[in-house]
CSV table of C-alpha atoms and ligand atoms in Angstrom, one decimal:
chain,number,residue,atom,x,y,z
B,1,UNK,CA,120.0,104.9,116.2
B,2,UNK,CA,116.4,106.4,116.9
B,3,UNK,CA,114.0,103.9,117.0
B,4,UNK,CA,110.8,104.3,115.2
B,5,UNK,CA,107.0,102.7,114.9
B,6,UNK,CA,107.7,102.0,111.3
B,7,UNK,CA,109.8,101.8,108.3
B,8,UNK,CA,108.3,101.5,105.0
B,9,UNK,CA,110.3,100.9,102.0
B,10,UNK,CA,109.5,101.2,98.2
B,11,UNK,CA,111.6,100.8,95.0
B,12,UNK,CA,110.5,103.8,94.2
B,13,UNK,CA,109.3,106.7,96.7
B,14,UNK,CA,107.4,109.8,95.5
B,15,UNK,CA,107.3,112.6,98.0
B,16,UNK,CA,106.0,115.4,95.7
B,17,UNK,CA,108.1,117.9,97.7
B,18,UNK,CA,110.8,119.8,95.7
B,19,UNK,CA,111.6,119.0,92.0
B,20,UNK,CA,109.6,116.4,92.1
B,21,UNK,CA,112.4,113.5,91.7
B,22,UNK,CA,111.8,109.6,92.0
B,23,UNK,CA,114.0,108.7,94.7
B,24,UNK,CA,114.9,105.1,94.2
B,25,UNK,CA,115.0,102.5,97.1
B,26,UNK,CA,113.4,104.8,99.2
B,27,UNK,CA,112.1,104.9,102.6
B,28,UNK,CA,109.9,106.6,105.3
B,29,UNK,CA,110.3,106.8,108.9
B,30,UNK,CA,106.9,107.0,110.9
B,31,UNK,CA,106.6,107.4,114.6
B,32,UNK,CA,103.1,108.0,116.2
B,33,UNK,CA,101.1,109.8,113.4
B,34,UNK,CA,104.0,112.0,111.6
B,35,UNK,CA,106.4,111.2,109.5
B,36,UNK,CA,110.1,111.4,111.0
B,37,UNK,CA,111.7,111.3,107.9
B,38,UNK,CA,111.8,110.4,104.2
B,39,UNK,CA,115.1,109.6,102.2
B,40,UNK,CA,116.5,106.8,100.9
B,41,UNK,CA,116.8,103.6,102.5
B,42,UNK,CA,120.5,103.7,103.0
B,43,UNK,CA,120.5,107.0,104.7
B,44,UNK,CA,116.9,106.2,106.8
B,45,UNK,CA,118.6,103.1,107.8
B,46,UNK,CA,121.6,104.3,108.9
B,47,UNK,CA,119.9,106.5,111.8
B,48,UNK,CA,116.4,104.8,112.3
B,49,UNK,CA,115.5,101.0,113.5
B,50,UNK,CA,112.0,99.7,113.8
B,51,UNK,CA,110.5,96.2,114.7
B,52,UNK,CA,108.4,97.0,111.6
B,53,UNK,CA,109.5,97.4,107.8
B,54,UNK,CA,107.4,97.3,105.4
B,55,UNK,CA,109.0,95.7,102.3
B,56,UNK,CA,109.0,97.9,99.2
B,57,UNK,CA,110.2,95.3,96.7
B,58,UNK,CA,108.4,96.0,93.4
B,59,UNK,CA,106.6,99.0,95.2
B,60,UNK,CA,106.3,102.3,95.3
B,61,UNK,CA,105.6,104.8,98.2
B,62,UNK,CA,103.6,107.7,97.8
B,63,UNK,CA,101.0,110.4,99.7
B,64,UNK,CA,97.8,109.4,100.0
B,65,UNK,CA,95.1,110.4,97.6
B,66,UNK,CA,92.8,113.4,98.2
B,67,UNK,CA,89.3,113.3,97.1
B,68,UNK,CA,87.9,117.1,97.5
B,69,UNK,CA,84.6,116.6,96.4
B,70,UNK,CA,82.2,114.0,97.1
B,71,UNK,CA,79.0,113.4,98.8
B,72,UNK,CA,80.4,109.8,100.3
B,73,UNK,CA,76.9,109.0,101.6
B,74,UNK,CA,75.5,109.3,98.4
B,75,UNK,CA,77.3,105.7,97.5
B,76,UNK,CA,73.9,104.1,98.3
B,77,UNK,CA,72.4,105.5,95.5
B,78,UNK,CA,74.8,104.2,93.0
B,79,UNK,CA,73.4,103.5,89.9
B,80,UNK,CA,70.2,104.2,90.5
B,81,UNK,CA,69.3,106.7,88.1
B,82,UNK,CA,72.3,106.5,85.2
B,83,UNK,CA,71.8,108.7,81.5
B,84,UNK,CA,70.2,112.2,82.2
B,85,UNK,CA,71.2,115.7,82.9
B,86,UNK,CA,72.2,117.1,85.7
B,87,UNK,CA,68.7,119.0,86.7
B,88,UNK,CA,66.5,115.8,85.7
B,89,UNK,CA,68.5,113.6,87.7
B,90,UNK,CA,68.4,115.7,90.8
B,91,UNK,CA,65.2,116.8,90.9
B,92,UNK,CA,63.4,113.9,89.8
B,93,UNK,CA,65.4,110.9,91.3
B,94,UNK,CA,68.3,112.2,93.2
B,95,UNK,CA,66.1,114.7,95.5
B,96,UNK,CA,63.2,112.5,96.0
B,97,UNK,CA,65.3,110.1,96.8
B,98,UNK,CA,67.4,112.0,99.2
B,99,UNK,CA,64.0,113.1,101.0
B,100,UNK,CA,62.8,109.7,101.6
B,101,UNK,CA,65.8,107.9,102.8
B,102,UNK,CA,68.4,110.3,104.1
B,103,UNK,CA,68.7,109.6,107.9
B,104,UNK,CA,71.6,109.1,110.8
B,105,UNK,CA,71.2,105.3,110.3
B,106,UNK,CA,71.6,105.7,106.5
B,107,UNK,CA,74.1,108.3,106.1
B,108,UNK,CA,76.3,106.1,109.3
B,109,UNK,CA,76.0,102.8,107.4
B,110,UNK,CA,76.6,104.4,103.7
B,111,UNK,CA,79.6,106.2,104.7
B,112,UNK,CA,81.5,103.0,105.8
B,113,UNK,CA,80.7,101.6,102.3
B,114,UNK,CA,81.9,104.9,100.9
B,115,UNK,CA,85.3,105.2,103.5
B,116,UNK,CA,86.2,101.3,102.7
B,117,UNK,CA,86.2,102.0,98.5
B,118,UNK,CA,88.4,105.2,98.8
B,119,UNK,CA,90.6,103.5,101.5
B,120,UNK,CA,91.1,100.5,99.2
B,121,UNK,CA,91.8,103.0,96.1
B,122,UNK,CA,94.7,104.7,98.0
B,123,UNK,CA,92.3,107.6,99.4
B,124,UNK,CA,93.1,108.4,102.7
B,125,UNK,CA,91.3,112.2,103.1
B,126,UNK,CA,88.0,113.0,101.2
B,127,UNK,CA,86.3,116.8,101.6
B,128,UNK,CA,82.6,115.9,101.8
B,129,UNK,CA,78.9,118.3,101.0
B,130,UNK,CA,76.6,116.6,103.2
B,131,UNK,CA,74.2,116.1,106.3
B,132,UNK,CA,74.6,114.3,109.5
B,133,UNK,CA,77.7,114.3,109.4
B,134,UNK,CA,78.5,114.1,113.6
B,135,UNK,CA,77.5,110.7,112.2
B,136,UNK,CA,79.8,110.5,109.1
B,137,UNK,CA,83.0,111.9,112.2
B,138,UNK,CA,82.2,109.0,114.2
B,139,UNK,CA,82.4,106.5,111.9
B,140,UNK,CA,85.9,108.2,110.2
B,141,UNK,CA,87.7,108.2,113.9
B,142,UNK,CA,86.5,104.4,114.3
B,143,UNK,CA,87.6,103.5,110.6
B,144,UNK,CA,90.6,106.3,111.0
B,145,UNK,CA,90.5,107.6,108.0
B,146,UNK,CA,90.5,111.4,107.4
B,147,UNK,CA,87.6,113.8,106.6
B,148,UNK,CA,86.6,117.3,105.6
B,149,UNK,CA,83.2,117.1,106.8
B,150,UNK,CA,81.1,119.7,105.0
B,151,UNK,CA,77.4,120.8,106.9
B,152,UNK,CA,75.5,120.9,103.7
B,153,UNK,CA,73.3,124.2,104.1
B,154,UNK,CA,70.2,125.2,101.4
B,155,UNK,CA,67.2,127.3,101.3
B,156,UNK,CA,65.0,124.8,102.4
B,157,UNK,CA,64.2,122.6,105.3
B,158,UNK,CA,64.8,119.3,105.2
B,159,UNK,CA,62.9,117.0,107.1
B,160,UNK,CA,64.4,115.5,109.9
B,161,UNK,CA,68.1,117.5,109.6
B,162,UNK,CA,67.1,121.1,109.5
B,163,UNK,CA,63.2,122.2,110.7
B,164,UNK,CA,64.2,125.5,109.4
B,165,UNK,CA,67.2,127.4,107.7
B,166,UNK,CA,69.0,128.7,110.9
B,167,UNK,CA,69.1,124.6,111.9
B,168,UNK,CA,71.4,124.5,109.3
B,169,UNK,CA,73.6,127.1,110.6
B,170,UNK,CA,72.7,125.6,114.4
B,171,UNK,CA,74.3,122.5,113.3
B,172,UNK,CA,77.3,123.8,110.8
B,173,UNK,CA,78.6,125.9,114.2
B,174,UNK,CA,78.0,122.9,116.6
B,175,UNK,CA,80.0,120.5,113.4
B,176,UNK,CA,82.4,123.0,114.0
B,177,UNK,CA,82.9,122.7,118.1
B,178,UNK,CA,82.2,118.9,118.1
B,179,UNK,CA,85.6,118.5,116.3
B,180,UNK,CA,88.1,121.4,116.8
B,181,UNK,CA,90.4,119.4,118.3
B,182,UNK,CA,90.1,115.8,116.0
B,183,UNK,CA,92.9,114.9,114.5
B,184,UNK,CA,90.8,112.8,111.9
B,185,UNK,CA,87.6,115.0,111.2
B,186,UNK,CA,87.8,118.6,110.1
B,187,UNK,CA,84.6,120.7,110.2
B,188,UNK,CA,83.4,122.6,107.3
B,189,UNK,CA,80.8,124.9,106.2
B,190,UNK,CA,78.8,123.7,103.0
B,191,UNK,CA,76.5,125.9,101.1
B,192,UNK,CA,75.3,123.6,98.0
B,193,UNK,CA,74.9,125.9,94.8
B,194,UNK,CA,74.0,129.2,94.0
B,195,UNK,CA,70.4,127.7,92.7
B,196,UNK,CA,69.8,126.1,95.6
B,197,UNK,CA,71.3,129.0,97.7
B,198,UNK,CA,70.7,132.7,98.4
B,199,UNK,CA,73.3,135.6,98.6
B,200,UNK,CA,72.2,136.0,101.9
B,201,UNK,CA,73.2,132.4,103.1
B,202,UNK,CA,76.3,132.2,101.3
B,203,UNK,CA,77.1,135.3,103.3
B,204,UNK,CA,76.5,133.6,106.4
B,205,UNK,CA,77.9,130.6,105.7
B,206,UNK,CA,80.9,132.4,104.9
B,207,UNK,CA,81.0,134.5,108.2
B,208,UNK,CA,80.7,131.6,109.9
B,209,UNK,CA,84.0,130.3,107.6
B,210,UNK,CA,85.6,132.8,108.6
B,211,UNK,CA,85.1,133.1,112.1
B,212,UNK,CA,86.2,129.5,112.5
B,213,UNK,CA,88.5,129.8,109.7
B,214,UNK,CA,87.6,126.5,108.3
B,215,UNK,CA,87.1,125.9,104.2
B,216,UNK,CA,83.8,126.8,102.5
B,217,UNK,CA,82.5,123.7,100.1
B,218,UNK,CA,80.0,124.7,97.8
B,219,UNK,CA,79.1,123.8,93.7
B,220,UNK,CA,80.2,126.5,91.2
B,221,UNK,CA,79.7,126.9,87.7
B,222,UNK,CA,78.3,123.3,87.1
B,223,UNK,CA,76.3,123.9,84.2
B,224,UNK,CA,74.8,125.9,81.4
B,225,UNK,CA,71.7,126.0,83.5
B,226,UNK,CA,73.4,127.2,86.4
B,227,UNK,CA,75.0,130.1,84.6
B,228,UNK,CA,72.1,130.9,82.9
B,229,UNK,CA,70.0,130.4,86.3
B,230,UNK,CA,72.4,133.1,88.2
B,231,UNK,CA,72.4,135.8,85.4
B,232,UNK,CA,68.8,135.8,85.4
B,233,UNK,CA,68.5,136.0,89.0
B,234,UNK,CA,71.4,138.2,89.8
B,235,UNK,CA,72.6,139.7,86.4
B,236,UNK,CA,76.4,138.2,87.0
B,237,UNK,CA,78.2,134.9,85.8
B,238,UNK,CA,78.5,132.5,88.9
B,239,UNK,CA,82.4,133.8,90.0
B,240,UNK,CA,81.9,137.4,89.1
B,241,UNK,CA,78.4,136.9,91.4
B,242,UNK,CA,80.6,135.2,94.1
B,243,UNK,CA,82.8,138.2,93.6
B,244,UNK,CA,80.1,140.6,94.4
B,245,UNK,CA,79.0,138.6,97.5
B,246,UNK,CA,82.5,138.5,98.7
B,247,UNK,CA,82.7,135.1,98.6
B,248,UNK,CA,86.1,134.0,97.1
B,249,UNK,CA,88.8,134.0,99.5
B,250,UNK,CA,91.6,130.9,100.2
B,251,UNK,CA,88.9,129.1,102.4
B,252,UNK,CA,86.5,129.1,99.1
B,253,UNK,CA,86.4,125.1,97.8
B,254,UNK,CA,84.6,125.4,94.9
B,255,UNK,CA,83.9,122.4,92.7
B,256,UNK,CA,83.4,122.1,88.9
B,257,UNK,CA,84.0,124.9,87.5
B,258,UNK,CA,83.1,124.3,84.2
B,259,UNK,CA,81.7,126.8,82.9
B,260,UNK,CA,84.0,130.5,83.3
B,261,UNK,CA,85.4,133.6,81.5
B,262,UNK,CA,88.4,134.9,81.4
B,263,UNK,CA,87.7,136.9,83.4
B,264,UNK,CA,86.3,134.9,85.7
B,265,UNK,CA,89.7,132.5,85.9
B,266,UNK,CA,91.4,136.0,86.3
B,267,UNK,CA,89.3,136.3,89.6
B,268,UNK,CA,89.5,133.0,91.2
B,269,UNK,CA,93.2,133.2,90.7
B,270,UNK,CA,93.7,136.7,92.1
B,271,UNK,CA,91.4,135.3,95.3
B,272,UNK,CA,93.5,132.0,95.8
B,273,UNK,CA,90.5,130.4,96.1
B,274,UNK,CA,90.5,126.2,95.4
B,275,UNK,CA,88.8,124.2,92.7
B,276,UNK,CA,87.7,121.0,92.6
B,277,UNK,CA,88.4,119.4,88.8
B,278,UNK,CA,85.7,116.1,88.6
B,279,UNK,CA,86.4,115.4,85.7
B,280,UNK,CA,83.8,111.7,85.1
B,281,UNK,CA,81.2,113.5,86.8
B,282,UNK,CA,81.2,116.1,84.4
B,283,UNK,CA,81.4,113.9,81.2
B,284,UNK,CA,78.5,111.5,82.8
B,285,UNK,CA,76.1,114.7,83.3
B,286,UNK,CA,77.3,116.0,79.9
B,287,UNK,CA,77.7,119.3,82.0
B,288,UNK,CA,81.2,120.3,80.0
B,289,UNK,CA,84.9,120.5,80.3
B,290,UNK,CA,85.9,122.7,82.8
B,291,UNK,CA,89.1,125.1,81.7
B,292,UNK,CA,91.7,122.8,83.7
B,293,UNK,CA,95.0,123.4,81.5
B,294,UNK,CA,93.4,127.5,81.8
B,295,UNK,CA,93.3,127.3,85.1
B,296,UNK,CA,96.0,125.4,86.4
B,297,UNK,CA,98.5,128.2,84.2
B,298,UNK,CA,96.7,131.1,85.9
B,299,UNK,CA,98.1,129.5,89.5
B,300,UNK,CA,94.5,128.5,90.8
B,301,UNK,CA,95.1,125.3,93.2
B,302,UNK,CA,93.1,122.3,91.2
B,303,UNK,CA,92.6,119.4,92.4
B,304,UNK,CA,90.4,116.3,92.1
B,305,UNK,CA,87.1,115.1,93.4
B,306,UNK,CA,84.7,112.2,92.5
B,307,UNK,CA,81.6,113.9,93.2
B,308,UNK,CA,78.5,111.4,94.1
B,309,UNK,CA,79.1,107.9,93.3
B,310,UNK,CA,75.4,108.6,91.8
B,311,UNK,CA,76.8,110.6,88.7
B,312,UNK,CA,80.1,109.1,88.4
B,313,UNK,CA,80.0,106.2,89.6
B,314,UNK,CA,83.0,105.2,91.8
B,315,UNK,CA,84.9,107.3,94.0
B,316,UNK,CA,88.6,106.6,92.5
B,317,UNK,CA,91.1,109.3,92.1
B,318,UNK,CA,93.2,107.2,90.3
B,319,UNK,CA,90.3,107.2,87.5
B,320,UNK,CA,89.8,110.8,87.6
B,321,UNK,CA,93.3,111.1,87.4
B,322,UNK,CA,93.6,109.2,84.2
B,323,UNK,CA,91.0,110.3,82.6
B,324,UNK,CA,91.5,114.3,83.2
B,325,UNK,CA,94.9,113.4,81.9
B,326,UNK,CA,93.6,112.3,78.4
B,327,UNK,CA,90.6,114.4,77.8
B,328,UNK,CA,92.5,117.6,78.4
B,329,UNK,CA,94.4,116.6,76.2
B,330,UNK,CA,91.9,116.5,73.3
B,331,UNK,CA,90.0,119.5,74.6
B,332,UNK,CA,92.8,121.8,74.2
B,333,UNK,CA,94.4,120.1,71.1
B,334,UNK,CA,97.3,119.6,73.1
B,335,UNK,CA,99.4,116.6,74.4
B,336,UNK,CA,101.8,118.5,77.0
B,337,UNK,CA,98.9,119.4,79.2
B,338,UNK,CA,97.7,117.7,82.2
B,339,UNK,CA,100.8,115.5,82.4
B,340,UNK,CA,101.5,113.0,84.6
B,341,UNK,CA,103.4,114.5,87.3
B,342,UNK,CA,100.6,118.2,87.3
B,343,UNK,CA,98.1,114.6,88.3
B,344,UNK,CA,99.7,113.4,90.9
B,345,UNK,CA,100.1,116.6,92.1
B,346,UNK,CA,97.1,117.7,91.7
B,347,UNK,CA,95.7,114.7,93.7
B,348,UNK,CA,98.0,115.3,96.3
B,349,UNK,CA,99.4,118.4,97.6
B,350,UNK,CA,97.2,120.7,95.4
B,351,UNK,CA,94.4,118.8,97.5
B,352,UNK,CA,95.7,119.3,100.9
B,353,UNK,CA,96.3,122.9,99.9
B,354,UNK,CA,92.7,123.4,98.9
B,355,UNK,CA,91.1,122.0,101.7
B,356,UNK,CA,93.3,124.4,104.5
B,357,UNK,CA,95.6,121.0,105.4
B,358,UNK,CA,98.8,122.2,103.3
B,359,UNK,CA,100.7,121.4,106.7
B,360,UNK,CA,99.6,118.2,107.9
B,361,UNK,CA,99.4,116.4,104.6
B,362,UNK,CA,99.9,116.2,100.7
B,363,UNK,CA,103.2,115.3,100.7
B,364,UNK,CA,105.6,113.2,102.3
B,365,UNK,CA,107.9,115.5,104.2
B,366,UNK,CA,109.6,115.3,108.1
B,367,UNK,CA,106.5,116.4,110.5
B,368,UNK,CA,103.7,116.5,108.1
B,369,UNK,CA,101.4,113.3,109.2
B,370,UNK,CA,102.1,109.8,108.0
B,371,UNK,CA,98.5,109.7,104.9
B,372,UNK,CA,100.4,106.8,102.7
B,373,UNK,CA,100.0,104.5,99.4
B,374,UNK,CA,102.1,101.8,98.7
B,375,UNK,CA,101.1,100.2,95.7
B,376,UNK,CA,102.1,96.7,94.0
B,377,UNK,CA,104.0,97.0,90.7
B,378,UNK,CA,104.6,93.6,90.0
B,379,UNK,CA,101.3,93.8,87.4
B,380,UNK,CA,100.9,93.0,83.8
B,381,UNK,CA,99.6,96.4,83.1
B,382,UNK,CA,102.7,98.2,85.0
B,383,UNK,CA,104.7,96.2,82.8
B,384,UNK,CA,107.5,97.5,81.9
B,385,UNK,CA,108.3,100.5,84.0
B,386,UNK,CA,110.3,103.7,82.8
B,387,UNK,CA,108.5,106.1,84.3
B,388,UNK,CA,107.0,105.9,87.8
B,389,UNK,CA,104.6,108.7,87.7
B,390,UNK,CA,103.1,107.9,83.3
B,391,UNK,CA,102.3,104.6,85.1
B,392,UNK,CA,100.3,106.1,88.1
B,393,UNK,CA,98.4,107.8,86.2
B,394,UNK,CA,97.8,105.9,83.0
B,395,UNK,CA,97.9,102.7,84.1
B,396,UNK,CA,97.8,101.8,88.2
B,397,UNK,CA,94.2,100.5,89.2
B,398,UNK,CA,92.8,100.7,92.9
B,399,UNK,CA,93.3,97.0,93.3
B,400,UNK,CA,97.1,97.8,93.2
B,401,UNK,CA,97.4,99.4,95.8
B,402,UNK,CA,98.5,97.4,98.7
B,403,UNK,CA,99.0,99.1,102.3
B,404,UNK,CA,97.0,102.2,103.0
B,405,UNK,CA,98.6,104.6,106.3
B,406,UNK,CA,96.6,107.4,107.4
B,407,UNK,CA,98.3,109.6,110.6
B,408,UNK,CA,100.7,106.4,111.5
B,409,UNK,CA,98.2,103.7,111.1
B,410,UNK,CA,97.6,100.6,109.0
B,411,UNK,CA,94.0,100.8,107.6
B,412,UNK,CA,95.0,98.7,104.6
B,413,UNK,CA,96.5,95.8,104.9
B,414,UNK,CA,97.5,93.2,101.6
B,415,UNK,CA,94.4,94.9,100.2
B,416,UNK,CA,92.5,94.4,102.9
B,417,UNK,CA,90.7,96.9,105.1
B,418,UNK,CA,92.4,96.6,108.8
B,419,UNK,CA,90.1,98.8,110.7
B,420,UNK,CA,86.2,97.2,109.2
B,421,UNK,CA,84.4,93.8,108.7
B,422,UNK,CA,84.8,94.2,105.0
B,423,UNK,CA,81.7,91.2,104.9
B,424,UNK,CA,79.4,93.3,107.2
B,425,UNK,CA,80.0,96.3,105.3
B,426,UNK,CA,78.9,95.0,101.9
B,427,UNK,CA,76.1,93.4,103.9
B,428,UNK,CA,74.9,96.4,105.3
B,429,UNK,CA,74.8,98.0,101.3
B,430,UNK,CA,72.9,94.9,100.1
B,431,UNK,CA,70.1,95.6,102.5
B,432,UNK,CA,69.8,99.2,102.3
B,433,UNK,CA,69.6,98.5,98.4
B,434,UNK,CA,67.0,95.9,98.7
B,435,UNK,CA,64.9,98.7,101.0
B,436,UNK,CA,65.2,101.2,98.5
B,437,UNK,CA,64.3,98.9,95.6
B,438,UNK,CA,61.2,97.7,97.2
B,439,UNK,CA,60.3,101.2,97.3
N,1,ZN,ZN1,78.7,117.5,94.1
């Protein structure tokens, strides 16, 4: 009998390894931050003890939840500007916005906010496009929560992060040594858009990608405008333009997507490069349906992200989960697509695969790190149950999920975040909002 740190049961535990099969009465073994071994709970009982089992009676077990595009700082400026497209909410609310608030103190106290609402929602790793985000690492190893942390980098300076464009690439590199040995925070390069970003920067950023060999986070085919934007200015779609650059590769993390050819599908496929599917962003900024069912046949790794909570606005995967699963549908005139299994997928290992972490997490396997959900079926709305995975997708909410593990520790406890004031968080949000009212 090997003892372990914990034993955490669930009437039903989803590992998305193999087949995909439910396995029922199910169990984990944890020890330290990895995962020992996953099975059911007759055969993990019968060669693991631990002081600690979680009861999984009316639960169910799965990975944690991977959001792989957000901007989690950007939670402060929920709501603020609601009902316009994509180039008039940036440029005239989002940007000015941006240039008068965004600071260490504000990006530190709006990430916590950000952290606690994904943790709560069963999302234990987001990939983030951001600045000051040294500050954004801190705060994930004190919460413990885990984070692609992407160095936002544009054409422009930016008061108070970047006096001039090398600064960007001065403090993407020293992102990039400040946590090469975290287990929690993993460095990443983030040029924002091909509007907002020259060939010649993207070909930096991506030397310096691969040098470190960390992902590349930028925006990609967004938008009409964008499209139209990067034929005018470089005569090629957005991927056939990233093509050209030598851009796509495996490390490439490209979100939306919206708007490709063929072609262009084709390319991203043949590159195994990533793509981030965010779905209620999309449909909020009326910037289109991206080509998911397309894409996800032509073997490109999809996965989920929330974007901003400014243009979506919350940061729940379970949401974008449900709702890519039904508007899919009606896009392509097609019920079999997008099913509930390809989500949960999708939200899991297709995440971790995306964002360079295939090894460590995404699925619940001996050795990979112990990122876990267990959720509370004992809900009207998860009532009755005949399949496990139609009901995470269609029906679970964030306020079912219960206990929240990321690399062996409790961060959500009953609901409850373990590792933050939950009252001095919300606190903290109330006053920032009240600053950037009066203004
Ligand atoms: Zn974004």
């Amino acid at each position: 009998m090997r003892q372990v740190d914990y034993i955490i049961r669930g009437d039903y535990l989803l590992t998305m390894e193999g087949d995909l099969s439910v396995i029922k009465d199910g169990a984990v073994a944890v020890t330290g931050s990895d995962i020992v071994a996953a099975g059911t709970f007759a055969d993990i009982s019968e060669k693991y003890s631990s002081q600690k089992i979680l009861d999984g009676k009316n639960k169910v077990v799965f990975p944690g939840l991977i959001n792989t595009h957000t901007h989690a700082a950007m939670v402060y400026f929920r709501g603020l500007a609601d009902d316009l497209p994509l180039q008039e909410w940036l440029q005239d609310h989002i940007w000015p916005a941006e240039g008068k608030w965004l600071s260490e103190a504000f990006v530190g106290d709006a990430v916590e906010l950000a952290c606690m609402e994904m943790l709560k929602a069963g999302v234990t790793t987001y990939s983030d496009m951001y600045f000051f985000q040294n500050t954004a690492g801190e705060k994930l190893e004190k919460i413990g929560m885990r984070g692609v942390l992407g160095a936002g980098i544009i054409d422009f300076p930016f008061t108070g992060y970047a006096k001039s464009v090398d600064d960007y690439f001065i403090n993407a590199e020293n992102l990039i040594n400040n946590w090469k040995d975290s287990e929690l925070v993993f460095p990443c390069v983030a040029p924002h858009a091909t509007y907002t970003c020259g060939p010649d920067n993207y070909k930096k950023a991506n030397a310096l990608s691969e040098k470190y060999n960390v992902p590349i986070h930028t925006h990609l085919a967004e938008t009409r405008f964008e499209v139209a934007e990067c034929q005018k200015r470089y005569g090629k779609t957005p991927v056939e333009y990233f093509e050209s650059i030598g851009l796509l590769s495996e490390r490439l993390s490209a979100a939306h997507c919206v708007w490709l050819t063929d072609n262009e599908i084709s390319l991203l496929a043949k590159r195994k490069a990533g793509v981030t599917h965010c779905i209620e962003s999309n449909l909020k900024l009326a910037s289109g349906f991206a080509p998911v069912a397309a894409m996800l046949k032509a073997g490109i790794k999809v996965a989920f992200g929330t974007d901003g909570a400014a243009s979506n606005n919350d940061l729940s995967i379970l949401g974008e989960m449900s709702t890519a699963a039904k508007v899919h549908k009606a896009v392509s005139m097609d019920p079999t697509v997008v099913d509930s299994k390809t989500t949960l997928l999708m939200a899991t290992k297709n995440g971790a695969d995306l964002l360079m972490l295939g090894d460590k997490i995404g699925s619940i396997k001996a050795g990979k790190k112990a990122d876990l959900v267990i959720a509370n079926l004992q809900q009207p709305h998860l009532m009755p149950l005949y399949d496990i995975y139609s009901h995470i997708t269609y029906c679970m909410r964030p306020s079912d999920i219960e206990t929240v593990m990321v690399n062996g520790k409790v961060v959500i406890e009953n609901g409850k975040p373990a590792t933050m004031d939950e009252a001095e968080v919300i606190a903290k949000a109330v006053a920032w909002q009240k600053k950037i009212k009066a203004s």
